[in-house]
mmCIF file of C-alpha atoms in Angstrom:
data_model
loop_
_atom_site.group_PDB
_atom_site.id
_atom_site.type_symbol
_atom_site.label_atom_id
_atom_site.label_comp_id
_atom_site.label_asym_id
_atom_site.label_seq_id
_atom_site.Cartn_x
_atom_site.Cartn_y
_atom_site.Cartn_z
ATOM 1 C CA MET W 5 0.114 -0.019 -0.309
ATOM 2 C CA SER W 6 1.384 3.384 -0.985
ATOM 3 C CA SER W 7 1.939 6.136 1.760
ATOM 4 C CA LEU W 8 -0.847 8.293 -0.155
ATOM 5 C CA SER W 9 -3.274 5.188 0.583
ATOM 6 C CA LYS W 10 -2.362 4.605 3.911
ATOM 7 C CA LYS W 11 -2.774 8.695 4.785
ATOM 8 C CA LEU W 12 -6.092 8.549 3.111
ATOM 9 C CA VAL W 13 -7.295 5.412 4.893
ATOM 10 C CA ILE W 14 -5.972 7.402 8.065
ATOM 11 C CA ALA W 15 -8.278 10.199 7.332
ATOM 12 C CA GLY W 16 -11.253 8.374 6.550
ATOM 13 C CA ALA W 17 -11.131 6.594 9.857
ATOM 14 C CA MET W 18 -10.489 9.663 11.572
ATOM 15 C CA LEU W 19 -13.330 11.603 9.966
ATOM 16 C CA LEU W 20 -15.847 7.907 10.850
ATOM 17 C CA LEU W 21 -15.063 8.540 14.731
ATOM 18 C CA LEU W 22 -15.175 12.331 14.414
ATOM 19 C CA LEU W 23 -18.406 11.915 12.785
ATOM 20 C CA VAL W 24 -19.598 9.704 15.509
ATOM 21 C CA LEU W 25 -18.629 12.316 18.086
ATOM 22 C CA VAL W 26 -20.080 15.374 16.442
ATOM 23 C CA PHE W 27 -23.312 12.937 16.173
ATOM 24 C CA TYR W 28 -23.564 12.234 19.824
ATOM 25 C CA VAL W 29 -22.512 15.938 20.734
ATOM 26 C CA GLY W 30 -24.888 17.297 18.548
ATOM 27 C CA ARG W 31 -27.999 15.251 19.955
ATOM 28 C CA ALA W 32 -27.210 15.842 23.407
ATOM 29 C CA HIS W 33 -26.887 19.638 22.438
ATOM 30 C CA ASP W 34 -30.225 19.469 20.840
ATOM 31 C CA TYR W 35 -31.926 17.605 23.604
ATOM 32 C CA GLN W 36 -30.557 20.305 25.746
ATOM 33 C CA GLN W 37 -31.974 23.025 24.044
ATOM 34 C CA ALA W 38 -35.528 20.976 23.935
ATOM 35 C CA GLU W 39 -35.567 20.766 28.041
ATOM 36 C CA GLN W 40 -34.760 24.661 27.967
ATOM 37 C CA GLN W 41 -37.160 25.758 25.372
ATOM 38 C CA SER W 42 -39.637 23.470 27.479
ATOM 39 C CA ARG W 43 -39.012 25.273 30.935
ATOM 40 C CA VAL W 44 -39.452 28.403 29.467
ATOM 41 C CA GLN W 45 -42.866 27.763 27.799
ATOM 42 C CA ALA W 46 -44.152 26.012 30.911
ATOM 43 C CA THR W 47 -43.037 29.079 32.902
ATOM 44 C CA GLN W 48 -45.056 31.391 30.754
ATOM 45 C CA LEU W 49 -47.765 28.784 30.218
ATOM 46 C CA SER W 50 -48.242 29.094 34.231
ATOM 47 C CA HIS W 51 -47.815 32.478 34.036
ATOM 48 C CA TYR W 52 -50.374 32.833 31.767
ATOM 49 C CA PHE W 53 -52.803 30.790 33.168
ATOM 50 C CA SER W 54 -52.487 32.373 36.639
ATOM 51 C CA SER W 55 -52.762 35.745 35.262
ATOM 52 C CA GLU W 56 -56.156 34.971 33.183
ATOM 53 C CA LEU W 57 -57.628 32.731 36.071
ATOM 54 C CA ALA W 58 -56.868 35.822 39.071
ATOM 55 C CA ARG W 59 -58.473 37.960 36.571
ATOM 56 C CA PHE W 60 -62.003 35.623 36.469
ATOM 57 C CA LYS W 61 -61.804 35.425 40.138
ATOM 58 C CA THR W 62 -62.099 38.702 41.060
ATOM 59 C CA ILE W 63 -65.215 38.927 39.049
ATOM 60 C CA PRO W 64 -67.642 37.020 41.518
ATOM 61 C CA THR W 65 -66.578 39.236 44.345
ATOM 62 C CA LEU W 66 -67.467 42.267 42.281
ATOM 63 C CA VAL W 67 -70.879 40.602 41.870
ATOM 64 C CA SER W 68 -71.437 39.528 45.131
ATOM 65 C CA ALA W 69 -71.040 42.999 46.266
ATOM 66 C CA ASN W 70 -73.169 44.524 43.892
ATOM 67 C CA ASP W 71 -76.261 46.558 45.546
ATOM 68 C CA LEU W 72 -78.744 45.317 42.903
ATOM 69 C CA VAL W 73 -77.650 41.814 43.374
ATOM 70 C CA LYS W 74 -78.238 41.835 47.146
ATOM 71 C CA SER W 75 -81.622 43.612 47.195
ATOM 72 C CA PHE W 76 -82.596 40.921 44.741
ATOM 73 C CA VAL W 77 -82.053 38.059 46.994
ATOM 74 C CA ILE W 78 -83.309 39.835 49.564
ATOM 75 C CA LYS W 79 -86.435 40.872 48.349
ATOM 76 C CA GLN W 80 -87.145 37.459 47.162
ATOM 77 C CA GLY W 81 -87.151 37.736 43.060
ATOM 78 C CA ILE W 82 -87.538 41.815 42.583
ATOM 79 C CA GLY W 83 -86.320 43.003 39.844
ATOM 80 C CA GLU W 84 -85.233 39.686 38.494
ATOM 81 C CA GLN W 85 -84.824 41.094 34.627
ATOM 82 C CA ALA W 86 -82.437 44.006 35.764
ATOM 83 C CA VAL W 87 -80.072 41.617 37.374
ATOM 84 C CA ASN W 88 -80.436 39.683 34.399
ATOM 85 C CA TYR W 89 -79.295 42.458 32.149
ATOM 86 C CA TYR W 90 -76.192 42.941 34.395
ATOM 87 C CA LEU W 91 -75.041 39.567 34.603
ATOM 88 C CA GLU W 92 -75.195 39.515 31.135
ATOM 89 C CA ASP W 93 -73.429 42.734 30.885
ATOM 90 C CA ILE W 94 -70.620 41.020 33.197
ATOM 91 C CA GLN W 95 -70.394 38.297 31.140
ATOM 92 C CA ARG W 96 -69.604 40.457 27.944
ATOM 93 C CA ALA W 97 -67.575 42.399 29.045
ATOM 94 C CA SER W 98 -65.332 39.815 30.984
ATOM 95 C CA GLY W 99 -65.128 37.037 28.363
ATOM 96 C CA ALA W 100 -66.277 34.053 30.532
ATOM 97 C CA SER W 101 -69.299 31.626 29.111
ATOM 98 C CA ASP W 102 -71.827 32.318 31.901
ATOM 99 C CA VAL W 103 -72.368 34.164 34.964
ATOM 100 C CA TYR W 104 -75.483 33.370 37.188
ATOM 101 C CA LEU W 105 -76.836 33.344 40.590
ATOM 102 C CA MET W 106 -78.499 30.594 43.019
ATOM 103 C CA ASP W 107 -80.317 30.664 45.960
ATOM 104 C CA LEU W 108 -79.087 29.036 49.348
ATOM 105 C CA SER W 109 -81.067 25.427 47.455
ATOM 106 C CA GLY W 110 -78.739 25.651 44.553
ATOM 107 C CA SER W 111 -81.399 26.790 42.076
ATOM 108 C CA VAL W 112 -80.732 29.614 39.673
ATOM 109 C CA VAL W 113 -82.991 32.690 39.991
ATOM 110 C CA ALA W 114 -80.720 34.965 37.891
ATOM 111 C CA SER W 115 -78.374 34.400 34.724
ATOM 112 C CA SER W 116 -76.739 35.878 32.080
ATOM 113 C CA ASN W 117 -78.260 33.357 29.549
ATOM 114 C CA TRP W 118 -81.677 34.267 30.090
ATOM 115 C CA GLN W 119 -82.623 34.905 26.667
ATOM 116 C CA VAL W 120 -81.797 31.717 25.212
ATOM 117 C CA ASP W 121 -83.318 28.004 25.261
ATOM 118 C CA TYR W 122 -80.915 26.351 27.114
ATOM 119 C CA THR W 123 -81.206 29.126 29.833
ATOM 120 C CA PHE W 124 -79.585 28.191 33.153
ATOM 121 C CA LEU W 125 -82.971 29.976 34.749
ATOM 122 C CA GLY W 126 -84.390 27.035 37.120
ATOM 123 C CA SER W 127 -81.552 24.742 36.956
ATOM 124 C CA ASN W 128 -80.050 23.040 39.819
ATOM 125 C CA PHE W 129 -76.500 23.086 40.771
ATOM 126 C CA ALA W 130 -76.656 21.828 44.497
ATOM 127 C CA PHE W 131 -74.650 18.834 43.931
ATOM 128 C CA ARG W 132 -71.770 21.129 42.462
ATOM 129 C CA PRO W 133 -68.815 21.766 44.744
ATOM 130 C CA TYR W 134 -68.371 25.273 43.564
ATOM 131 C CA PHE W 135 -71.777 25.387 45.166
ATOM 132 C CA TYR W 136 -71.837 24.066 48.425
ATOM 133 C CA LEU W 137 -68.468 25.032 49.559
ATOM 134 C CA ALA W 138 -69.198 28.670 48.146
ATOM 135 C CA LYS W 139 -72.312 28.448 50.557
ATOM 136 C CA GLN W 140 -70.275 27.411 53.579
ATOM 137 C CA GLY W 141 -68.353 30.860 53.164
ATOM 138 C CA GLY W 142 -65.535 29.680 50.690
ATOM 139 C CA LYS W 143 -64.029 31.078 47.078
ATOM 140 C CA VAL W 144 -64.117 28.348 45.197
ATOM 141 C CA ALA W 145 -62.254 27.661 41.605
ATOM 142 C CA TYR W 146 -63.650 24.580 40.215
ATOM 143 C CA PHE W 147 -63.127 22.376 36.741
ATOM 144 C CA ALA W 148 -65.926 20.226 35.972
ATOM 145 C CA LEU W 149 -68.193 19.643 32.773
ATOM 146 C CA GLY W 150 -71.143 21.249 32.020
ATOM 147 C CA MET W 151 -74.418 19.448 33.270
ATOM 148 C CA ARG W 152 -76.089 20.456 30.465
ATOM 149 C CA SER W 153 -73.493 21.296 27.431
ATOM 150 C CA SER W 154 -71.174 18.544 28.673
ATOM 151 C CA GLU W 155 -68.578 21.257 27.580
ATOM 152 C CA ARG W 156 -65.320 21.764 29.664
ATOM 153 C CA GLY W 157 -65.184 24.957 31.919
ATOM 154 C CA ILE W 158 -63.484 26.255 35.126
ATOM 155 C CA TYR W 159 -65.982 27.899 37.585
ATOM 156 C CA PHE W 160 -65.549 30.463 39.895
ATOM 157 C CA SER W 161 -67.865 31.072 42.800
ATOM 158 C CA GLU W 162 -68.415 32.954 45.859
ATOM 159 C CA PRO W 163 -71.039 33.685 48.462
ATOM 160 C CA VAL W 164 -73.221 37.061 48.481
ATOM 161 C CA ILE W 165 -73.208 37.936 52.562
ATOM 162 C CA ASP W 166 -75.302 40.090 53.775
ATOM 163 C CA LYS W 167 -75.336 41.377 57.379
ATOM 164 C CA GLY W 168 -72.551 38.493 58.060
ATOM 165 C CA LYS W 169 -74.983 35.544 56.729
ATOM 166 C CA VAL W 170 -74.786 33.979 53.202
ATOM 167 C CA ILE W 171 -77.589 34.726 51.231
ATOM 168 C CA ALA W 172 -76.985 32.763 47.671
ATOM 169 C CA VAL W 173 -74.064 32.132 45.502
ATOM 170 C CA VAL W 174 -72.655 33.754 42.443
ATOM 171 C CA THR W 175 -70.976 31.728 39.624
ATOM 172 C CA LEU W 176 -69.071 32.435 36.482
ATOM 173 C CA LYS W 177 -68.389 29.653 34.178
ATOM 174 C CA VAL W 178 -65.223 30.066 31.558
ATOM 175 C CA ASN W 179 -65.228 27.814 28.999
ATOM 176 C CA ALA W 180 -61.806 25.761 28.454
ATOM 177 C CA LYS W 181 -61.463 26.080 25.022
ATOM 178 C CA LYS W 182 -60.744 29.831 25.565
ATOM 179 C CA PHE W 183 -57.664 29.078 27.071
ATOM 180 C CA GLU W 184 -57.028 26.151 24.600
ATOM 181 C CA GLN W 185 -57.492 28.859 21.687
ATOM 182 C CA ASP W 186 -55.326 31.461 23.053
ATOM 183 C CA ARG W 187 -52.676 29.151 23.683
ATOM 184 C CA GLN W 188 -52.465 28.140 19.654
ATOM 185 C CA LEU W 189 -52.386 32.097 19.326
ATOM 186 C CA LEU W 190 -49.618 32.534 21.767
ATOM 187 C CA ASN W 191 -47.233 29.690 20.489
ATOM 188 C CA ALA W 192 -46.767 28.912 16.496
ATOM 189 C CA SER W 193 -44.784 26.059 17.086
ATOM 190 C CA ASP W 194 -45.684 23.033 15.527
ATOM 191 C CA SER W 195 -43.138 21.379 17.453
ATOM 192 C CA THR W 196 -44.636 22.090 21.193
ATOM 193 C CA HIS W 197 -47.686 20.764 22.756
ATOM 194 C CA PHE W 198 -49.316 21.294 26.200
ATOM 195 C CA TYR W 199 -51.608 20.017 28.579
ATOM 196 C CA ILE W 200 -53.244 20.777 31.764
ATOM 197 C CA THR W 201 -53.652 17.868 34.519
ATOM 198 C CA LEU W 202 -55.628 18.192 37.814
ATOM 199 C CA GLU W 203 -54.567 16.455 41.187
ATOM 200 C CA ASP W 204 -56.656 13.454 39.947
ATOM 201 C CA SER W 205 -54.167 13.313 36.775
ATOM 202 C CA VAL W 206 -56.550 13.550 33.982
ATOM 203 C CA ILE W 207 -55.421 15.935 31.163
ATOM 204 C CA VAL W 208 -58.535 18.600 31.109
ATOM 205 C CA MET W 209 -57.243 20.867 29.086
ATOM 206 C CA SER W 210 -54.428 20.722 26.188
ATOM 207 C CA ASP W 211 -54.058 21.468 22.441
ATOM 208 C CA VAL W 212 -54.142 18.079 21.546
ATOM 209 C CA ALA W 213 -57.642 17.033 21.274
ATOM 210 C CA ASP W 214 -56.970 13.051 21.738
ATOM 211 C CA TRP W 215 -55.451 13.696 24.918
ATOM 212 C CA ARG W 216 -58.523 15.764 26.576
ATOM 213 C CA LEU W 217 -59.769 13.524 29.250
ATOM 214 C CA LYS W 218 -57.715 10.951 29.213
ATOM 215 C CA SER W 219 -55.864 10.165 32.544
ATOM 216 C CA LEU W 220 -51.923 9.990 32.647
ATOM 217 C CA LYS W 221 -52.527 6.909 35.650
ATOM 218 C CA PRO W 222 -54.482 3.809 35.572
ATOM 219 C CA LEU W 223 -57.617 4.202 37.828
ATOM 220 C CA ASN W 224 -58.468 1.250 40.296
ATOM 221 C CA ASP W 225 -61.732 0.625 40.485
ATOM 222 C CA ALA W 226 -61.980 2.707 43.993
ATOM 223 C CA GLN W 227 -60.764 5.522 42.100
ATOM 224 C CA MET W 228 -62.796 5.548 38.759
ATOM 225 C CA ALA W 229 -65.856 5.173 41.302
ATOM 226 C CA ALA W 230 -64.862 8.351 43.395
ATOM 227 C CA LEU W 231 -64.843 10.412 40.074
ATOM 228 C CA ILE W 232 -67.849 9.283 38.475
ATOM 229 C CA LYS W 233 -69.897 9.958 41.955
ATOM 230 C CA SER W 234 -68.019 13.218 42.334
ATOM 231 C CA ARG W 235 -69.732 13.779 38.748
ATOM 232 C CA ARG W 236 -67.190 16.470 37.943
ATOM 233 C CA TYR W 237 -66.714 14.618 34.608
ATOM 234 C CA LEU W 238 -70.297 13.302 34.635
ATOM 235 C CA SER W 239 -70.998 9.696 33.442
ATOM 236 C CA HIS W 240 -67.358 10.316 31.087
ATOM 237 C CA LYS W 241 -64.812 7.344 32.362
ATOM 238 C CA PRO W 242 -61.104 8.530 31.642
ATOM 239 C CA SER W 243 -59.495 6.257 29.832
ATOM 240 C CA LEU W 244 -55.454 5.779 30.237
ATOM 241 C CA LEU W 245 -53.170 7.859 27.754
ATOM 242 C CA ALA W 246 -50.722 5.341 25.867
ATOM 243 C CA HIS W 247 -47.413 6.936 27.358
ATOM 244 C CA ASN W 248 -44.187 6.186 29.270
ATOM 245 C CA HIS W 249 -42.420 8.784 31.398
ATOM 246 C CA LYS W 250 -38.923 9.279 32.210
ATOM 247 C CA PRO W 251 -37.542 11.905 34.657
ATOM 248 C CA LEU W 252 -34.612 13.943 33.860
ATOM 249 C CA SER W 253 -34.853 16.207 36.629
ATOM 250 C CA LYS W 254 -37.516 17.424 39.034
ATOM 251 C CA GLN W 255 -38.916 19.822 36.934
ATOM 252 C CA THR W 256 -38.207 17.807 33.303
ATOM 253 C CA ALA W 257 -38.941 14.329 31.751
ATOM 254 C CA GLN W 258 -38.498 12.530 28.582
ATOM 255 C CA GLN W 259 -42.041 11.236 27.459
ATOM 256 C CA ASN W 260 -43.061 8.770 24.800
ATOM 257 C CA ILE W 261 -46.972 9.291 23.871
ATOM 258 C CA GLN W 262 -49.621 8.537 21.085
ATOM 259 C CA LEU W 263 -49.728 11.492 18.893
ATOM 260 C CA ASP W 264 -51.607 11.656 15.320
ATOM 261 C CA GLY W 265 -51.471 7.452 15.701
ATOM 262 C CA LYS W 266 -47.821 7.156 16.155
ATOM 263 C CA GLN W 267 -45.648 6.789 19.210
ATOM 264 C CA ALA W 268 -43.973 10.730 19.977
ATOM 265 C CA ARG W 269 -40.624 11.506 21.790
ATOM 266 C CA PHE W 270 -40.922 14.537 23.897
ATOM 267 C CA ILE W 271 -39.005 16.810 26.444
ATOM 268 C CA SER W 272 -41.130 18.022 29.041
ATOM 269 C CA ALA W 273 -41.494 20.665 31.512
ATOM 270 C CA THR W 274 -44.021 21.093 34.324
ATOM 271 C CA GLU W 275 -45.092 23.932 36.577
ATOM 272 C CA THR W 276 -48.186 24.181 38.864
ATOM 273 C CA ILE W 277 -51.129 26.503 38.589
ATOM 274 C CA ASP W 278 -52.149 26.994 42.269
ATOM 275 C CA ILE W 279 -55.569 28.653 41.880
ATOM 276 C CA ILE W 280 -57.160 25.685 40.414
ATOM 277 C CA ASN W 281 -54.546 22.894 42.020
ATOM 278 C CA ALA W 282 -53.044 21.646 38.416
ATOM 279 C CA LYS W 283 -50.086 21.386 36.360
ATOM 280 C CA ALA W 284 -49.328 22.832 33.149
ATOM 281 C CA SER W 285 -46.552 20.771 31.167
ATOM 282 C CA VAL W 286 -45.550 21.656 27.812
ATOM 283 C CA LEU W 287 -43.758 19.441 25.640
ATOM 284 C CA VAL W 288 -41.164 19.975 22.877
ATOM 285 C CA ASP W 289 -41.017 16.951 20.038
ATOM 286 C CA VAL W 290 -37.698 15.073 19.595
ATOM 287 C CA THR W 291 -38.836 12.553 17.833
ATOM 288 C CA ASN W 292 -36.765 13.105 14.816
ATOM 289 C CA VAL W 293 -33.610 14.436 16.513
ATOM 290 C CA GLU W 294 -31.441 11.736 15.474
ATOM 291 C CA LEU W 295 -32.261 12.722 11.490
ATOM 292 C CA ALA W 296 -31.991 16.495 12.403
ATOM 293 C CA GLN W 297 -28.285 15.719 12.829
ATOM 294 C CA ILE W 298 -27.580 14.518 9.223
ATOM 295 C CA PRO W 299 -27.217 17.807 8.004
ATOM 296 C CA ARG W 300 -24.828 18.780 10.747
ATOM 297 C CA LEU W 301 -22.705 15.650 9.782
ATOM 298 C CA LEU W 302 -22.808 16.538 6.062
ATOM 299 C CA TRP W 303 -21.803 20.183 6.634
ATOM 300 C CA PHE W 304 -18.910 18.584 9.041
ATOM 301 C CA SER W 305 -17.703 16.380 6.536
ATOM 302 C CA VAL W 306 -17.580 18.966 3.664
ATOM 303 C CA PHE W 307 -15.466 21.109 5.876
ATOM 304 C CA TYR W 308 -13.217 17.911 7.121
ATOM 305 C CA ALA W 309 -12.639 17.392 3.295
ATOM 306 C CA ILE W 310 -11.661 20.840 2.870
ATOM 307 C CA ALA W 311 -9.674 20.954 5.802
ATOM 308 C CA VAL W 312 -7.954 17.707 6.013
ATOM 309 C CA VAL W 313 -7.547 16.352 2.302
ATOM 310 C CA PRO W 314 -5.456 19.392 0.648
ATOM 311 C CA ASN W 315 -3.576 19.109 3.779
ATOM 312 C CA GLN W 316 -2.719 15.491 3.493
ATOM 313 C CA MET W 317 -2.066 15.687 -0.418
ATOM 314 C CA ALA W 318 0.171 18.597 0.173
ATOM 315 C CA MET W 319 1.924 16.311 3.302
ATOM 316 C CA VAL W 320 2.381 13.901 0.673
ATOM 317 C CA ARG W 321 3.745 15.865 -2.061
ATOM 318 C CA CYS W 322 6.325 17.040 0.466
ATOM 319 C CA ALA W 323 7.454 14.119 1.320
ATOM 320 C CA GLY W 324 7.624 12.860 -2.510
ATOM 321 C CA TYR W 325 9.428 15.982 -2.800
ATOM 322 C CA LYS W 326 12.145 15.362 0.101
ATOM 323 C CA LYS W 327 12.598 11.973 -0.746
ATOM 324 C CA LEU W 328 13.422 12.983 -4.938
ATOM 325 C CA LEU W 329 15.827 15.416 -3.226
ATOM 326 C CA ILE W 330 17.680 12.627 -1.146
ATOM 327 C CA SER W 331 18.087 10.678 -3.928
ATOM 328 C CA ARG W 332 19.255 13.028 -6.273
ATOM 329 C CA HIS W 333 21.772 13.957 -3.412
ATOM 330 C CA SER W 334 22.613 10.295 -3.151
ATOM 331 C CA LEU W 335 23.425 9.927 -6.448
ATOM 332 C CA GLU W 336 25.193 12.951 -6.500
ATOM 333 C CA GLN W 337 27.388 11.229 -4.091
ATOM 334 C CA GLU W 338 28.329 8.265 -6.162
ATOM 335 C CA VAL W 339 29.387 10.077 -9.068
ATOM 336 C CA ILE W 340 31.596 11.905 -7.084
#
């Protein structure tokens, strides 16, 4: 084997080793970037939800302190239409789905949707935690499926108090779709997704429709019975979402989840949403992170060829020239 061939073989072997190194370093870098991206977006998502929920949470406080509302409850129905108009104005101005007033039996006596066929007027929501907890004097934020619409929503309730006694309960509902649509507007990237889970590990909001109302953990018979009894999800039984979870740190994890009928790989980060005792997770898609290394490897090969091959060729030529000089000098010595 000639000297040139040996050097080319060595250069090729070195290129292969460097390509392997570049592949693993590049993949590790992309994973680190995905982890950082998921952390930043999870924090942003948590702040967005917290600020929006805090805004809606203040509205029942304003309604419960309104003299018109208190007078209506105390006088037992006098001025109903004025209260209906007032609640309708509040609903439109705030962007909420519905705002309604319940008496101490849980029956709706005034509502922002008084004028539609599916009005809440006359409905009874005494079984809902957002009613009976507010009736006891608490301020409540609660997720549930609507009894009539079956749509997902967050309910904010507060007692109406007169002379130190609870006389009624005000409830405001925000449709979960509002937050999902806002999230889509906030994030233009197709490589990231999100979901919101409650303490029961059920996904209540997500930009991926197939993930909604599915559980991240298996539910035994007792847990499933408790969920059905609470009627938070009405008669819906959350099924298990096919996924596996590998923690990377306290905040981040690697997850494999079914997406569009295929198994996808994500780096996820999670933050808390204290108002509704929930967790917000943002997932950055790393399914094709290995394929993403191909352009990097091709560019490195090109730079390597430009930098190394001419240098090797020059060294071979230099070595040949030196050999020629030595041969010539040796011949001259023999002639002398």
